[in-house]
């Protein structure tokens, strides 16, 4: 069930991004996390806690687990003006809930994949 509904969410995400509907994108991310947790059953308490902490923060657009599941990582879309407070609050809240310190990495948004013209030509024959 998750794979089919996730495909629909990905298609909807294209529309929300093209229209600039960031709150809609956040809802899709939340729906994706719920589906991974409830339908695909690959989440865990720690990931669910991280997502719950994240989405309660001002400036958070969306959050969900990522990767293979059963522990690991979440991805969080956060307004740039809210990143410092987000990092501090997530670290404090997660430690309070688990006794463990999370590793938090900030990665700015980029233009995505595009072809580079190197001028070197094709070296394969």
PDB file of C-alpha atoms in Angstrom:
ATOM      1  CA  UNK A   1       0.000   0.000   0.000  1.00  0.00           C
ATOM      2  CA  UNK A   2       2.787   2.457   0.878  1.00  0.00           C
ATOM      3  CA  UNK A   3       4.519   2.165  -2.492  1.00  0.00           C
ATOM      4  CA  UNK A   4       1.354   3.045  -4.405  1.00  0.00           C
ATOM      5  CA  UNK A   5       0.363   5.942  -2.148  1.00  0.00           C
ATOM      6  CA  UNK A   6       3.950   7.230  -2.054  1.00  0.00           C
ATOM      7  CA  UNK A   7       4.007   7.394  -5.839  1.00  0.00           C
ATOM      8  CA  UNK A   8       0.900   9.574  -5.708  1.00  0.00           C
ATOM      9  CA  UNK A   9       2.520  11.810  -3.089  1.00  0.00           C
ATOM     10  CA  UNK A  10       5.618  12.218  -5.267  1.00  0.00           C
ATOM     11  CA  UNK A  11       3.463  13.246  -8.213  1.00  0.00           C
ATOM     12  CA  UNK A  12       1.571  15.693  -5.975  1.00  0.00           C
ATOM     13  CA  UNK A  13       4.864  17.060  -4.655  1.00  0.00           C
ATOM     14  CA  UNK A  14       5.832  18.108  -8.175  1.00  0.00           C
ATOM     15  CA  UNK A  15       2.644  20.171  -8.399  1.00  0.00           C
ATOM     16  CA  UNK A  16       3.103  21.727  -4.953  1.00  0.00           C
ATOM     17  CA  UNK A  17       6.691  22.684  -5.737  1.00  0.00           C
ATOM     18  CA  UNK A  18       5.776  24.148  -9.115  1.00  0.00           C
ATOM     19  CA  UNK A  19       3.019  26.221  -7.509  1.00  0.00           C
ATOM     20  CA  UNK A  20       5.202  27.281  -4.565  1.00  0.00           C
ATOM     21  CA  UNK A  21       2.874  25.596  -2.042  1.00  0.00           C
ATOM     22  CA  UNK A  22       5.389  24.798   0.679  1.00  0.00           C
ATOM     23  CA  UNK A  23       2.749  24.037   3.310  1.00  0.00           C
ATOM     24  CA  UNK A  24       1.289  21.483   0.900  1.00  0.00           C
ATOM     25  CA  UNK A  25       4.731  19.937   0.542  1.00  0.00           C
ATOM     26  CA  UNK A  26       4.975  19.720   4.327  1.00  0.00           C
ATOM     27  CA  UNK A  27       1.634  17.907   4.501  1.00  0.00           C
ATOM     28  CA  UNK A  28       2.854  15.434   1.889  1.00  0.00           C
ATOM     29  CA  UNK A  29       6.013  14.798   3.914  1.00  0.00           C
ATOM     30  CA  UNK A  30       3.934  14.147   7.038  1.00  0.00           C
ATOM     31  CA  UNK A  31       1.649  11.816   5.096  1.00  0.00           C
ATOM     32  CA  UNK A  32       4.712  10.001   3.773  1.00  0.00           C
ATOM     33  CA  UNK A  33       6.107   9.497   7.263  1.00  0.00           C
ATOM     34  CA  UNK A  34       2.773   8.194   8.549  1.00  0.00           C
ATOM     35  CA  UNK A  35       2.586   5.763   5.644  1.00  0.00           C
ATOM     36  CA  UNK A  36       6.135   4.530   6.232  1.00  0.00           C
ATOM     37  CA  UNK A  37       5.288   4.068   9.911  1.00  0.00           C
ATOM     38  CA  UNK A  38       1.781   2.609   9.651  1.00  0.00           C
ATOM     39  CA  UNK A  39       1.556   0.923   6.231  1.00  0.00           C
ATOM     40  CA  UNK A  40       5.148  -0.132   5.523  1.00  0.00           C
ATOM     41  CA  UNK A  41       6.036  -0.512   9.228  1.00  0.00           C
ATOM     42  CA  UNK A  42       9.671   0.572   8.868  1.00  0.00           C
ATOM     43  CA  UNK A  43       9.826   3.404  11.386  1.00  0.00           C
ATOM     44  CA  UNK A  44      10.782   3.197  15.057  1.00  0.00           C
ATOM     45  CA  UNK A  45      10.141   5.187  18.238  1.00  0.00           C
ATOM     46  CA  UNK A  46      13.281   7.295  17.808  1.00  0.00           C
ATOM     47  CA  UNK A  47      12.411   8.361  14.255  1.00  0.00           C
ATOM     48  CA  UNK A  48       8.815   9.064  15.227  1.00  0.00           C
ATOM     49  CA  UNK A  49      10.062  11.198  18.119  1.00  0.00           C
ATOM     50  CA  UNK A  50      12.427  13.162  15.870  1.00  0.00           C
ATOM     51  CA  UNK A  51       9.634  13.858  13.380  1.00  0.00           C
ATOM     52  CA  UNK A  52       7.205  14.878  16.151  1.00  0.00           C
ATOM     53  CA  UNK A  53       9.776  17.246  17.664  1.00  0.00           C
ATOM     54  CA  UNK A  54      10.585  18.719  14.258  1.00  0.00           C
ATOM     55  CA  UNK A  55       7.062  19.420  13.026  1.00  0.00           C
ATOM     56  CA  UNK A  56       6.209  21.200  16.286  1.00  0.00           C
ATOM     57  CA  UNK A  57       8.924  23.805  15.658  1.00  0.00           C
ATOM     58  CA  UNK A  58       8.311  27.222  14.090  1.00  0.00           C
ATOM     59  CA  UNK A  59       9.793  27.492  10.625  1.00  0.00           C
ATOM     60  CA  UNK A  60       9.567  23.776   9.847  1.00  0.00           C
ATOM     61  CA  UNK A  61       7.960  23.079   6.485  1.00  0.00           C
ATOM     62  CA  UNK A  62       7.960  19.293   6.791  1.00  0.00           C
ATOM     63  CA  UNK A  63       9.703  16.252   8.233  1.00  0.00           C
ATOM     64  CA  UNK A  64       9.821  12.518   7.596  1.00  0.00           C
ATOM     65  CA  UNK A  65      12.091   9.539   8.040  1.00  0.00           C
ATOM     66  CA  UNK A  66      14.413   8.672   5.193  1.00  0.00           C
ATOM     67  CA  UNK A  67      16.547   5.695   4.316  1.00  0.00           C
ATOM     68  CA  UNK A  68      15.814   2.030   4.893  1.00  0.00           C
ATOM     69  CA  UNK A  69      13.945   2.490   8.143  1.00  0.00           C
ATOM     70  CA  UNK A  70      14.268   0.888  11.576  1.00  0.00           C
ATOM     71  CA  UNK A  71      16.483   3.729  12.778  1.00  0.00           C
ATOM     72  CA  UNK A  72      18.684   6.169  11.012  1.00  0.00           C
ATOM     73  CA  UNK A  73      17.707   9.547   9.671  1.00  0.00           C
ATOM     74  CA  UNK A  74      14.986  12.074   9.198  1.00  0.00           C
ATOM     75  CA  UNK A  75      14.897  14.804   6.606  1.00  0.00           C
ATOM     76  CA  UNK A  76      13.517  18.151   7.688  1.00  0.00           C
ATOM     77  CA  UNK A  77      12.736  21.144   5.500  1.00  0.00           C
ATOM     78  CA  UNK A  78      13.349  24.209   7.630  1.00  0.00           C
ATOM     79  CA  UNK A  79      13.214  27.893   6.760  1.00  0.00           C
ATOM     80  CA  UNK A  80      16.771  29.235   6.795  1.00  0.00           C
ATOM     81  CA  UNK A  81      15.922  31.812   9.472  1.00  0.00           C
ATOM     82  CA  UNK A  82      14.814  29.017  11.829  1.00  0.00           C
ATOM     83  CA  UNK A  83      17.724  26.576  11.414  1.00  0.00           C
ATOM     84  CA  UNK A  84      19.756  27.569  14.490  1.00  0.00           C
ATOM     85  CA  UNK A  85      16.764  27.413  16.846  1.00  0.00           C
ATOM     86  CA  UNK A  86      15.615  24.187  15.195  1.00  0.00           C
ATOM     87  CA  UNK A  87      18.966  22.486  15.758  1.00  0.00           C
ATOM     88  CA  UNK A  88      19.097  23.540  19.393  1.00  0.00           C
ATOM     89  CA  UNK A  89      15.520  22.541  20.210  1.00  0.00           C
ATOM     90  CA  UNK A  90      15.682  19.194  18.400  1.00  0.00           C
ATOM     91  CA  UNK A  91      18.965  18.308  20.113  1.00  0.00           C
ATOM     92  CA  UNK A  92      17.637  19.242  23.563  1.00  0.00           C
ATOM     93  CA  UNK A  93      14.247  17.583  23.112  1.00  0.00           C
ATOM     94  CA  UNK A  94      15.644  14.389  21.620  1.00  0.00           C
ATOM     95  CA  UNK A  95      18.217  14.094  24.406  1.00  0.00           C
ATOM     96  CA  UNK A  96      15.481  14.646  27.005  1.00  0.00           C
ATOM     97  CA  UNK A  97      13.404  11.877  25.430  1.00  0.00           C
ATOM     98  CA  UNK A  98      16.124   9.322  24.763  1.00  0.00           C
ATOM     99  CA  UNK A  99      19.285  10.214  26.668  1.00  0.00           C
ATOM    100  CA  UNK A 100      21.121  10.321  23.344  1.00  0.00           C
ATOM    101  CA  UNK A 101      22.466  13.253  21.358  1.00  0.00           C
ATOM    102  CA  UNK A 102      21.405  13.367  17.706  1.00  0.00           C
ATOM    103  CA  UNK A 103      23.780  14.277  14.918  1.00  0.00           C
ATOM    104  CA  UNK A 104      22.262  17.139  12.942  1.00  0.00           C
ATOM    105  CA  UNK A 105      23.562  18.093   9.508  1.00  0.00           C
ATOM    106  CA  UNK A 106      22.494  21.213   7.651  1.00  0.00           C
ATOM    107  CA  UNK A 107      22.417  21.030   3.880  1.00  0.00           C
ATOM    108  CA  UNK A 108      21.226  24.056   1.915  1.00  0.00           C
ATOM    109  CA  UNK A 109      18.829  23.601  -0.971  1.00  0.00           C
ATOM    110  CA  UNK A 110      20.397  23.453  -4.422  1.00  0.00           C
ATOM    111  CA  UNK A 111      19.220  23.656  -8.013  1.00  0.00           C
ATOM    112  CA  UNK A 112      19.320  19.882  -8.398  1.00  0.00           C
ATOM    113  CA  UNK A 113      20.785  17.721 -11.116  1.00  0.00           C
ATOM    114  CA  UNK A 114      21.937  19.280 -14.354  1.00  0.00           C
ATOM    115  CA  UNK A 115      24.396  18.433 -17.099  1.00  0.00           C
ATOM    116  CA  UNK A 116      27.799  20.100 -16.981  1.00  0.00           C
ATOM    117  CA  UNK A 117      29.596  21.060 -20.163  1.00  0.00           C
ATOM    118  CA  UNK A 118      33.265  20.352 -19.533  1.00  0.00           C
ATOM    119  CA  UNK A 119      34.625  20.911 -23.011  1.00  0.00           C
ATOM    120  CA  UNK A 120      36.522  17.635 -22.726  1.00  0.00           C
ATOM    121  CA  UNK A 121      34.314  15.680 -25.080  1.00  0.00           C
ATOM    122  CA  UNK A 122      33.399  12.053 -24.771  1.00  0.00           C
ATOM    123  CA  UNK A 123      36.464   9.994 -23.868  1.00  0.00           C
ATOM    124  CA  UNK A 124      34.689   6.640 -24.249  1.00  0.00           C
ATOM    125  CA  UNK A 125      34.862   4.754 -27.490  1.00  0.00           C
TER     126      UNK A 125
END
